[in-house]
Short mmCIF file of C-alpha atoms in Angstrom, two decimals:
data_model
loop_
_atom_site.label_atom_id
_atom_site.label_comp_id
_atom_site.label_asym_id
_atom_site.label_seq_id
_atom_site.Cartn_x
_atom_site.Cartn_y
_atom_site.Cartn_z
CA UNK A 20 146.59 73.34 110.53
CA UNK A 21 149.97 72.80 108.57
CA UNK A 22 150.88 76.27 106.48
CA UNK A 23 150.93 75.44 102.84
CA UNK A 24 154.36 74.19 101.59
CA UNK A 25 156.36 76.56 99.50
CA UNK A 26 156.64 75.66 95.42
CA UNK A 27 159.73 74.54 94.32
CA UNK A 28 161.22 73.91 90.67
CA UNK A 29 160.53 70.63 89.98
CA UNK A 30 163.16 67.98 88.54
CA UNK A 31 161.80 64.86 89.37
CA UNK A 32 158.10 63.65 88.14
CA UNK A 33 155.10 65.22 87.10
CA UNK A 34 154.60 68.60 88.12
CA UNK A 35 151.27 69.77 90.61
CA UNK A 36 150.56 73.68 90.81
CA UNK A 37 150.34 73.11 94.64
CA UNK A 38 154.04 72.19 95.12
CA UNK A 39 155.79 73.19 91.91
CA UNK A 40 156.29 76.36 89.51
CA UNK A 41 155.12 75.35 86.32
CA UNK A 42 153.42 76.85 83.04
CA UNK A 43 150.03 76.28 82.15
CA UNK A 44 150.21 72.50 80.86
CA UNK A 45 147.78 72.40 78.06
CA UNK A 46 148.97 75.60 76.70
CA UNK A 47 152.02 74.13 75.40
CA UNK A 48 149.56 71.76 73.44
CA UNK A 49 146.92 73.31 71.68
CA UNK A 50 146.54 71.16 68.95
CA UNK A 51 145.95 68.25 71.42
CA UNK A 52 142.75 69.25 72.32
CA UNK A 53 141.60 70.08 69.00
CA UNK A 54 142.42 66.53 67.91
CA UNK A 55 140.52 64.90 70.86
CA UNK A 56 137.21 67.00 70.00
CA UNK A 57 137.89 65.41 66.58
CA UNK A 58 137.82 62.17 67.80
CA UNK A 59 141.04 61.35 66.36
CA UNK A 60 144.09 58.97 67.48
CA UNK A 61 147.29 60.45 67.50
CA UNK A 62 150.76 60.48 68.91
CA UNK A 63 152.49 62.62 71.36
CA UNK A 64 155.97 62.54 71.55
CA UNK A 65 159.02 64.30 73.33
CA UNK A 66 162.13 63.64 75.04
CA UNK A 67 162.06 62.39 78.73
CA UNK A 68 161.30 65.01 81.46
CA UNK A 69 159.81 67.68 79.15
CA UNK A 70 156.19 67.68 80.70
CA UNK A 71 154.53 65.24 78.50
CA UNK A 72 152.89 63.43 81.81
CA UNK A 73 151.99 66.61 83.41
CA UNK A 74 150.38 68.15 80.15
CA UNK A 75 148.45 64.73 79.44
CA UNK A 76 147.20 64.29 83.10
CA UNK A 77 146.09 68.10 83.35
CA UNK A 78 144.16 67.63 79.85
CA UNK A 79 142.51 64.76 80.82
CA UNK A 80 141.35 66.32 84.20
CA UNK A 81 139.78 69.31 82.38
CA UNK A 82 138.03 67.02 79.99
CA UNK A 83 136.54 65.11 82.74
CA UNK A 84 135.37 67.98 84.88
CA UNK A 85 133.50 69.49 81.75
CA UNK A 86 130.75 66.57 82.40
CA UNK A 87 130.44 64.37 79.02
CA UNK A 88 133.61 62.74 78.67
CA UNK A 89 135.38 59.90 80.74
CA UNK A 90 138.91 60.84 80.03
CA UNK A 91 141.57 58.75 81.58
CA UNK A 92 145.59 58.65 81.83
CA UNK A 93 147.41 55.35 82.32
CA UNK A 94 150.98 54.23 82.17
CA UNK A 95 151.77 51.51 79.98
CA UNK A 96 155.33 51.14 81.94
CA UNK A 97 154.31 48.12 83.90
CA UNK A 98 154.16 46.33 80.52
CA UNK A 99 157.67 46.12 79.92
CA UNK A 100 158.36 43.14 81.88
CA UNK A 101 155.89 41.42 79.90
CA UNK A 102 158.31 41.49 76.64
CA UNK A 103 156.66 39.11 73.89
CA UNK A 104 154.19 37.85 76.26
CA UNK A 105 150.94 39.28 74.91
CA UNK A 106 148.66 37.99 77.54
CA UNK A 107 150.52 39.22 80.33
CA UNK A 108 151.00 42.69 78.64
CA UNK A 109 147.34 42.68 78.35
CA UNK A 110 146.85 41.90 82.05
CA UNK A 111 149.10 44.71 83.34
CA UNK A 112 147.96 47.14 81.26
CA UNK A 113 144.22 46.72 82.33
CA UNK A 114 145.25 46.59 86.04
CA UNK A 115 146.90 49.96 85.43
CA UNK A 116 143.86 51.28 83.58
CA UNK A 117 141.54 50.13 86.50
CA UNK A 118 143.84 51.20 89.05
CA UNK A 119 144.00 54.92 87.26
CA UNK A 120 140.08 54.85 87.29
CA UNK A 121 139.87 53.86 90.82
CA UNK A 122 141.78 56.93 91.56
CA UNK A 123 139.93 59.09 89.52
CA UNK A 124 137.26 59.64 92.14
CA UNK A 125 134.50 58.71 89.53
CA UNK A 126 130.90 57.53 90.13
CA UNK A 127 130.37 54.18 89.94
CA UNK A 128 128.59 54.41 86.33
CA UNK A 129 132.06 55.69 84.64
CA UNK A 130 134.09 52.93 86.14
CA UNK A 131 135.31 50.33 83.90
CA UNK A 132 133.67 46.97 84.09
CA UNK A 133 134.87 44.51 86.65
CA UNK A 134 135.59 41.82 85.92
CA UNK A 135 136.92 42.52 82.44
CA UNK A 136 135.28 40.13 79.78
CA UNK A 137 136.67 36.79 79.41
CA UNK A 138 137.92 36.51 75.98
CA UNK A 139 141.25 34.98 73.99
CA UNK A 140 144.35 36.39 74.67
CA UNK A 141 145.21 38.78 72.10
CA UNK A 142 142.15 40.34 72.06
CA UNK A 143 141.40 40.89 75.40
CA UNK A 144 142.33 44.52 75.86
CA UNK A 145 140.37 45.79 72.84
CA UNK A 146 137.24 43.51 74.14
CA UNK A 147 137.66 45.10 77.85
CA UNK A 148 137.46 48.82 75.91
CA UNK A 149 134.62 47.74 74.10
CA UNK A 150 132.63 46.47 77.02
CA UNK A 151 133.79 49.72 79.15
CA UNK A 152 132.71 52.20 76.09
CA UNK A 153 129.20 50.30 76.05
CA UNK A 154 128.38 50.62 79.60
CA UNK A 155 129.78 54.26 80.11
CA UNK A 156 127.50 57.02 79.57
CA UNK A 157 129.85 59.40 78.67
CA UNK A 158 132.23 59.36 75.67
CA UNK A 159 136.00 57.59 76.63
CA UNK A 160 138.89 59.54 75.86
CA UNK A 161 142.21 57.32 76.67
CA UNK A 162 145.72 58.96 77.25
CA UNK A 163 148.17 55.97 76.91
CA UNK A 164 151.63 57.07 78.69
CA UNK A 165 154.69 55.39 78.18
CA UNK A 166 153.70 53.68 75.08
CA UNK A 167 157.18 52.80 74.24
CA UNK A 168 157.66 50.51 76.92
CA UNK A 169 155.78 47.64 75.28
CA UNK A 170 157.95 45.30 73.61
CA UNK A 171 157.90 43.53 70.18
CA UNK A 172 154.90 41.25 69.75
CA UNK A 173 153.45 42.94 72.79
CA UNK A 174 153.24 46.24 70.78
CA UNK A 175 152.20 44.81 67.59
CA UNK A 176 149.21 43.25 69.28
CA UNK A 177 148.08 46.02 71.52
CA UNK A 178 148.41 48.58 68.40
CA UNK A 179 146.49 46.04 66.09
CA UNK A 180 143.54 46.00 68.96
CA UNK A 181 143.02 49.78 68.90
CA UNK A 182 143.03 49.84 65.41
CA UNK A 183 140.59 47.21 64.70
CA UNK A 184 138.52 49.07 67.73
CA UNK A 185 138.70 52.45 65.89
CA UNK A 186 137.77 51.24 62.72
CA UNK A 187 134.74 49.17 63.91
CA UNK A 188 133.27 52.49 65.63
CA UNK A 189 131.96 53.37 62.28
CA UNK A 190 129.73 50.54 62.02
CA UNK A 191 128.29 51.58 65.93
CA UNK A 192 130.62 49.08 67.40
CA UNK A 193 131.80 51.09 71.25
CA UNK A 194 135.16 51.97 71.48
CA UNK A 195 137.09 54.94 72.79
CA UNK A 196 136.51 58.31 70.79
CA UNK A 197 140.07 59.40 71.01
CA UNK A 198 143.25 57.76 72.02
CA UNK A 199 146.72 59.47 72.70
CA UNK A 200 149.93 57.31 72.36
CA UNK A 201 152.60 59.31 74.50
CA UNK A 202 156.33 58.23 74.07
CA UNK A 203 159.77 59.23 73.58
CA UNK A 204 159.43 58.17 70.17
CA UNK A 205 158.12 59.32 66.62
CA UNK A 206 155.57 57.53 64.87
CA UNK A 207 158.22 56.22 62.14
CA UNK A 208 160.38 54.46 65.25
CA UNK A 209 156.38 53.04 66.50
CA UNK A 210 156.95 51.31 62.81
CA UNK A 211 160.57 49.88 63.52
CA UNK A 212 159.43 48.40 66.63
CA UNK A 213 156.55 46.88 65.23
CA UNK A 214 158.44 45.18 62.56
CA UNK A 215 157.04 47.79 59.68
CA UNK A 216 159.70 49.22 56.99
CA UNK A 217 160.71 52.54 58.02
CA UNK A 218 159.58 55.33 55.66
CA UNK A 219 157.01 53.05 53.57
CA UNK A 220 153.35 52.57 54.05
CA UNK A 221 152.29 49.55 55.37
CA UNK A 222 148.05 49.08 54.75
CA UNK A 223 148.13 46.32 57.63
CA UNK A 224 149.93 48.40 59.90
CA UNK A 225 148.36 50.01 63.19
CA UNK A 226 149.66 53.68 62.34
CA UNK A 227 147.23 53.38 59.37
CA UNK A 228 145.01 55.05 61.91
CA UNK A 229 147.03 58.01 63.82
CA UNK A 230 146.22 61.00 62.04
CA UNK A 231 149.24 63.14 63.42
CA UNK A 232 152.13 62.89 65.57
CA UNK A 233 152.77 66.44 67.72
CA UNK A 234 156.02 67.02 69.69
CA UNK A 235 156.31 68.55 72.87
CA UNK A 236 158.97 71.31 72.32
CA UNK A 237 161.13 73.21 74.66
CA UNK A 238 160.58 76.34 76.60
CA UNK A 239 161.22 79.77 74.96
CA UNK A 240 163.11 82.28 76.28
CA UNK A 241 160.03 84.20 76.99
CA UNK A 242 158.47 81.22 79.00
CA UNK A 243 161.69 80.76 81.16
CA UNK A 244 161.17 84.44 82.02
CA UNK A 245 157.63 83.43 82.74
CA UNK A 246 158.54 80.20 84.93
CA UNK A 247 161.14 82.05 87.08
CA UNK A 248 158.71 85.05 87.51
CA UNK A 249 156.64 82.80 89.71
CA UNK A 250 159.62 82.39 92.12
CA UNK A 251 160.03 86.14 92.11
CA UNK A 252 156.55 86.50 92.80
CA UNK A 253 156.26 84.01 95.71
CA UNK A 254 159.50 85.05 97.45
CA UNK A 255 160.99 88.65 96.15
CA UNK A 256 164.23 87.00 94.58
CA UNK A 257 164.65 88.24 91.27
CA UNK A 258 166.57 87.15 88.30
CA UNK A 259 168.82 89.41 86.29
CA UNK A 260 168.10 89.75 82.84
CA UNK A 261 171.66 88.64 82.01
CA UNK A 262 170.92 85.48 84.27
CA UNK A 263 167.56 84.70 82.09
CA UNK A 264 169.43 84.79 78.96
CA UNK A 265 172.38 82.92 80.11
CA UNK A 266 169.80 79.97 81.24
CA UNK A 267 168.42 80.14 77.64
CA UNK A 268 171.70 79.63 76.16
CA UNK A 269 172.73 77.22 78.13
CA UNK A 270 169.55 75.05 77.85
CA UNK A 271 168.26 76.44 74.63
CA UNK A 272 164.97 75.93 76.54
CA UNK A 273 164.90 72.12 77.52
CA UNK A 274 162.42 71.90 80.49
CA UNK A 275 164.25 69.53 82.99
CA UNK A 276 167.57 71.77 82.46
CA UNK A 277 165.74 75.16 83.20
CA UNK A 278 163.90 73.63 85.95
CA UNK A 279 167.11 72.01 87.51
CA UNK A 280 169.79 75.16 87.15
CA UNK A 281 166.73 77.16 88.89
CA UNK A 282 166.54 74.78 91.61
CA UNK A 283 170.29 74.34 92.32
CA UNK A 284 170.79 77.86 92.68
CA UNK A 285 167.72 78.55 94.70
CA UNK A 286 167.71 75.35 97.01
CA UNK A 287 170.88 73.94 96.61
CA UNK A 288 173.25 76.85 96.31
CA UNK A 289 170.91 78.64 98.72
CA UNK A 290 171.67 82.14 96.87
CA UNK A 291 170.38 85.06 98.60
CA UNK A 292 169.75 88.38 96.82
CA UNK A 293 169.61 88.92 93.09
CA UNK A 294 170.63 85.78 90.82
CA UNK A 295 172.99 86.40 88.47
CA UNK A 296 174.81 85.13 85.20
CA UNK A 297 177.39 83.99 86.97
CA UNK A 298 175.31 82.03 89.77
CA UNK A 299 173.79 80.25 86.69
CA UNK A 300 177.01 79.44 85.34
CA UNK A 301 178.33 77.97 88.64
CA UNK A 302 174.68 75.89 88.49
CA UNK A 303 175.85 74.40 85.35
CA UNK A 304 178.98 73.18 86.55
CA UNK A 305 177.63 71.40 89.71
CA UNK A 306 175.19 69.83 87.69
CA UNK A 307 177.55 68.70 85.28
CA UNK A 308 179.58 67.24 88.09
CA UNK A 309 176.87 65.91 89.85
CA UNK A 310 175.68 63.95 86.85
CA UNK A 311 172.40 64.13 87.77
CA UNK A 312 169.74 61.05 87.04
CA UNK A 313 168.48 63.15 83.62
CA UNK A 314 171.89 63.66 82.32
CA UNK A 315 173.10 59.99 83.27
CA UNK A 316 170.24 58.50 81.30
CA UNK A 317 171.24 60.61 78.26
CA UNK A 318 175.14 59.57 78.43
CA UNK A 319 173.87 55.78 78.83
CA UNK A 320 172.50 56.09 75.12
CA UNK A 321 176.12 57.19 73.48
CA UNK A 322 177.28 53.73 72.92
CA UNK A 323 174.21 52.59 71.17
CA UNK A 324 174.64 51.95 67.73
CA UNK A 325 171.89 54.16 66.20
CA UNK A 326 173.26 56.80 68.72
CA UNK A 327 176.92 56.56 67.67
CA UNK A 328 176.37 56.66 64.43
CA UNK A 329 174.69 59.83 64.38
CA UNK A 330 176.82 61.60 67.19
CA UNK A 331 180.02 60.78 66.03
CA UNK A 332 180.25 62.61 63.11
CA UNK A 333 178.88 65.85 65.11
CA UNK A 334 181.71 65.44 67.43
CA UNK A 335 184.25 64.77 64.54
CA UNK A 336 182.71 67.44 62.37
CA UNK A 337 182.56 64.99 59.70
CA UNK A 338 179.45 64.27 57.33
CA UNK A 339 177.14 61.70 57.91
CA UNK A 340 176.64 58.30 56.52
CA UNK A 341 174.57 58.76 53.36
CA UNK A 342 172.84 54.80 53.81
CA UNK A 343 169.28 54.43 53.89
CA UNK A 344 169.04 53.42 57.62
CA UNK A 345 170.62 56.97 58.77
CA UNK A 346 167.39 58.98 58.21
CA UNK A 347 165.70 56.83 60.90
CA UNK A 348 168.75 56.72 63.28
CA UNK A 349 168.83 60.76 63.10
CA UNK A 350 165.06 61.06 63.83
CA UNK A 351 165.49 58.55 67.08
CA UNK A 352 168.37 60.81 68.04
CA UNK A 353 166.43 63.85 67.83
CA UNK A 354 163.28 62.17 69.65
CA UNK A 355 165.87 61.25 72.47
CA UNK A 356 166.45 64.92 72.63
CA UNK A 357 170.53 64.67 71.92
CA UNK A 358 170.11 67.00 68.76
CA UNK A 359 168.59 70.10 67.98
CA UNK A 360 166.80 68.96 64.53
CA UNK A 361 166.86 66.27 61.86
CA UNK A 362 168.83 68.83 59.15
CA UNK A 363 171.56 70.68 60.51
CA UNK A 364 173.10 68.31 63.05
CA UNK A 365 174.09 69.62 66.53
CA UNK A 366 173.84 68.76 69.99
CA UNK A 367 170.76 70.19 71.17
CA UNK A 368 172.06 72.87 73.89
CA UNK A 369 175.65 73.60 75.51
CA UNK A 370 174.95 71.68 78.80
CA UNK A 371 174.60 68.51 76.85
CA UNK A 372 177.48 69.42 74.46
CA UNK A 373 179.52 69.74 77.44
CA UNK A 374 178.34 66.55 79.37
CA UNK A 375 178.85 64.45 76.10
CA UNK A 376 182.43 65.22 75.82
CA UNK A 377 183.64 65.09 79.47
CA UNK A 378 181.73 61.55 79.32
CA UNK A 379 183.79 60.56 76.29
CA UNK A 380 186.91 61.74 77.24
CA UNK A 381 186.75 59.83 80.91
CA UNK A 382 189.65 57.66 80.00
CA UNK A 383 191.67 60.40 78.90
CA UNK A 384 190.96 62.51 81.75
CA UNK A 385 192.25 59.99 84.28
CA UNK A 386 195.71 60.06 82.72
CA UNK A 387 196.15 63.80 83.28
CA UNK A 388 198.52 64.32 86.55
CA UNK A 389 199.62 67.61 85.96
CA UNK A 390 198.67 70.09 88.33
CA UNK A 391 196.18 72.58 87.09
CA UNK A 392 197.59 75.51 89.65
CA UNK A 393 200.87 75.26 87.57
CA UNK A 394 199.29 77.05 84.42
CA UNK A 395 198.41 80.21 86.27
CA UNK A 396 200.85 83.02 86.08
CA UNK A 397 201.73 85.34 88.66
CA UNK A 398 199.72 88.01 87.51
CA UNK A 399 196.60 85.36 87.71
CA UNK A 400 195.98 85.01 83.85
CA UNK A 401 196.15 81.42 82.68
CA UNK A 402 199.33 80.27 80.71
CA UNK A 403 197.67 78.53 77.53
CA UNK A 404 201.01 78.37 75.60
CA UNK A 405 202.49 76.46 78.19
CA UNK A 406 199.35 74.02 78.31
CA UNK A 407 199.87 73.55 74.59
CA UNK A 408 203.35 72.17 75.41
CA UNK A 409 202.24 70.11 77.96
CA UNK A 410 199.98 68.65 75.54
CA UNK A 411 202.25 67.94 73.38
CA UNK A 412 204.20 65.64 75.47
CA UNK A 413 201.00 64.17 76.86
CA UNK A 414 200.05 63.33 72.95
CA UNK A 415 203.39 61.87 72.32
CA UNK A 416 202.83 59.55 75.48
CA UNK A 417 199.44 58.52 75.11
CA UNK A 418 197.85 59.82 72.02
CA UNK A 419 198.38 56.48 69.65
CA UNK A 420 196.84 53.93 72.83
CA UNK A 421 193.96 56.13 73.20
CA UNK A 422 193.20 56.79 70.04
CA UNK A 423 193.33 53.06 69.26
CA UNK A 424 191.05 52.62 72.71
CA UNK A 425 188.56 55.01 71.66
CA UNK A 426 184.85 53.71 70.62
CA UNK A 427 184.04 57.00 68.72
CA UNK A 428 187.30 56.81 66.47
CA UNK A 429 186.84 59.27 63.74
CA UNK A 430 186.10 62.04 66.79
CA UNK A 431 189.18 60.48 68.86
CA UNK A 432 191.59 63.36 68.46
CA UNK A 433 188.93 65.97 69.60
CA UNK A 434 187.80 63.96 72.67
CA UNK A 435 191.39 63.41 73.80
CA UNK A 436 192.17 67.23 73.60
CA UNK A 437 188.88 68.27 75.04
CA UNK A 438 189.45 66.03 77.76
CA UNK A 439 193.18 67.36 78.34
CA UNK A 440 191.68 71.25 78.66
CA UNK A 441 189.15 70.21 80.83
CA UNK A 442 191.02 68.59 83.38
CA UNK A 443 193.16 71.25 83.51
CA UNK A 444 191.06 74.50 82.75
CA UNK A 445 188.01 73.59 84.37
CA UNK A 446 188.99 73.96 88.14
CA UNK A 447 189.03 78.22 87.86
CA UNK A 448 187.67 78.64 83.98
CA UNK A 449 185.30 77.82 81.40
CA UNK A 450 185.46 75.99 78.37
CA UNK A 451 182.78 76.72 75.85
CA UNK A 452 182.74 74.46 73.08
CA UNK A 453 181.02 74.27 69.49
CA UNK A 454 180.97 71.31 67.03
CA UNK A 455 178.05 69.94 64.29
CA UNK A 456 178.24 67.27 61.68
CA UNK A 457 179.86 68.65 58.30
CA UNK A 458 181.69 71.50 59.88
CA UNK A 459 185.19 69.85 59.57
CA UNK A 460 186.08 71.55 62.78
CA UNK A 461 185.72 72.04 66.49
CA UNK A 462 185.72 75.51 68.02
CA UNK A 463 186.63 76.25 71.73
CA UNK A 464 186.79 79.13 73.80
CA UNK A 465 188.94 79.24 77.02
CA UNK A 466 187.27 81.76 79.88
CA UNK A 467 189.37 82.44 82.65
CA UNK A 468 188.22 84.89 85.55
CA UNK A 469 191.09 86.98 86.93
CA UNK A 470 191.75 89.77 89.07
CA UNK A 471 193.29 93.10 87.30
CA UNK A 472 195.93 95.19 88.97
CA UNK A 473 193.27 98.00 90.17
CA UNK A 474 191.11 94.73 91.86
CA UNK A 475 188.76 94.80 88.74
CA UNK A 476 187.51 91.56 87.90
CA UNK A 477 188.22 90.63 84.60
CA UNK A 478 187.90 87.55 81.93
CA UNK A 479 190.92 86.28 80.08
CA UNK A 480 189.60 84.57 76.55
CA UNK A 481 191.43 82.27 74.20
CA UNK A 482 190.24 80.84 71.29
CA UNK A 483 191.18 77.60 69.51
CA UNK A 484 190.15 75.91 66.31
CA UNK A 485 190.72 72.22 65.99
CA UNK A 486 191.08 70.53 62.54
CA UNK A 487 192.05 66.80 61.27
CA UNK A 488 194.12 65.99 58.53
CA UNK A 489 192.42 62.77 57.16
CA UNK A 490 193.93 60.19 54.79
CA UNK A 491 194.19 61.14 51.22
CA UNK A 492 192.88 64.71 52.19
CA UNK A 493 194.89 68.07 51.28
CA UNK A 494 196.45 69.79 54.21
CA UNK A 495 193.65 71.53 56.15
CA UNK A 496 195.65 74.60 57.18
CA UNK A 497 194.52 77.11 54.54
CA UNK A 498 190.69 76.26 55.25
CA UNK A 499 191.43 76.05 59.08
CA UNK A 500 193.38 79.52 59.10
CA UNK A 501 190.11 80.94 57.35
CA UNK A 502 187.73 79.03 59.89
CA UNK A 503 189.63 80.44 62.66
CA UNK A 504 189.72 84.14 61.21
CA UNK A 505 185.75 83.95 61.34
CA UNK A 506 185.67 82.42 64.68
CA UNK A 507 187.90 85.14 66.04
CA UNK A 508 185.86 87.72 64.12
CA UNK A 509 182.74 86.56 66.08
CA UNK A 510 184.56 86.65 69.59
CA UNK A 511 186.23 89.98 68.65
CA UNK A 512 189.76 88.65 69.24
CA UNK A 513 193.17 89.36 67.50
CA UNK A 514 194.70 85.87 67.73
CA UNK A 515 194.14 82.38 68.29
CA UNK A 516 195.46 78.97 68.13
CA UNK A 517 194.91 76.30 65.30
CA UNK A 518 195.33 72.66 66.35
CA UNK A 519 195.79 70.41 63.44
CA UNK A 520 195.98 66.24 64.22
CA UNK A 521 197.73 64.36 61.27
CA UNK A 522 195.94 61.23 61.27
CA UNK A 523 197.48 60.20 57.61
CA UNK A 524 199.58 57.02 57.52
CA UNK A 525 202.57 58.95 56.28
CA UNK A 526 202.18 61.21 59.28
CA UNK A 527 205.66 61.80 61.15
CA UNK A 528 206.24 59.46 64.20
CA UNK A 529 204.41 60.08 67.23
CA UNK A 530 207.79 60.95 69.14
CA UNK A 531 208.17 63.64 66.48
CA UNK A 532 205.15 65.37 66.63
CA UNK A 533 203.88 68.59 67.89
CA UNK A 534 205.64 71.76 66.32
CA UNK A 535 204.71 75.18 66.57
CA UNK A 536 204.68 77.51 63.78
CA UNK A 537 203.33 81.05 63.46
CA UNK A 538 200.81 81.75 60.68
CA UNK A 539 199.02 84.58 59.16
CA UNK A 540 195.28 84.34 58.45
CA UNK A 541 193.60 85.56 55.72
CA UNK A 542 192.62 88.95 57.49
CA UNK A 543 196.13 89.48 58.65
CA UNK A 544 195.90 88.33 62.31
CA UNK A 545 199.08 86.29 63.34
CA UNK A 546 198.02 82.93 64.84
CA UNK A 547 199.70 80.24 66.53
CA UNK A 548 199.37 76.52 64.79
CA UNK A 549 200.34 73.44 66.40
CA UNK A 550 200.63 70.32 64.73
CA UNK A 551 200.34 66.89 66.46
#
């Protein structure tokens, strides 16, 4: 008999308690059980790889085991290929439903009818569910996973059939007691996909039967500790408190990132002994360099017009558009998991922040030919003043062309400098970035580890504030000095650098840009100002 396989941190597909460390899935969705008991139809949404499918599969299994409910989860993903072909979409959905029921191990009397009722396309899905519920001795609860795979007319037709069946239940017509639509998007984006006008009630819409829209949240710091403790209990390998804090800081609890960092440390890096914050940092860097599928899927969204309209002002630090469509664009980007909330717009976590700027800056990074080791001083410290001088040379040579080529035009200056810094710093140090819509700045912290004269490990820290002088605006230097002051206060540093990019038509010629000057902040700090 084979010994049980050791559990691991899962980074691909649904979790299983025999194979993976995992939190109790249904505890993350207490409201779902309550709504099902009330015979409600509702939406569950969350970004990809946050545990939706695992939670629904577990809930369906628990309900079915209680003996009075035929609870079934099936995926709508195959129906994506049907596009607007309603008949084909119905066939694919009903095949997926039947296969899921066959895998359930239910007795014959609970299974869907075979064959399905032969009716007109456009009513086959609803008729099939009705006939199943008529024959089944238990109440039927359905979980439609990947509902947003449905497209156009197919989406409208399936949801309309669900609405008609839901409403007919009150006249004694057999139909599922509760239906859960599970996907990436929130309710308003289903309205968009189905042709409804965002933000307006439509009496004929399939959505007027939906009572709630639940969002599966990220892990809390305590939940990360609980998850990682399962590894400790199984193997004896502990995570320090600093490591747990750093994982939460880097991921903000995003479930895939939390598992991926731990998998990188425990399996790929094969760390032995107690796991430290430094190893969590190394794992983060490895994940980003490897551009894991999860991160690549997010990156692929960056040039969608709806996504760009939200992300570009976040990177640029400018205000978002005020037109009528922006609220739905923000909700969409939030549903993708790229931003933390829908009010104060900022990227969801530091790892996404770094990935986003690295990807947008790829074109710039390829032009940086300077050897990173040339910026390391004899004592092991990083030579930031020399790096900034090199950037001036780079900016004079390439800046104008790169700005014109940059798809995120409003954020071009920030993207270009970040790419230059990343190319030269990340060989031996770290870049921490902070940016958000409306702040009119981007904060950068360079962290460079080195060995002191007595052999002790030290960390050099250098802070920069990035500002853009836009057309028709006043010189941002006074505001920038005050903002840099506050940033240095938070970091407990005595000096820093303010970089001002001049985007005005009357700015000096490109070959003349790159002047350094010393300035005094409102609190009396002496700082360097670079104008380019």
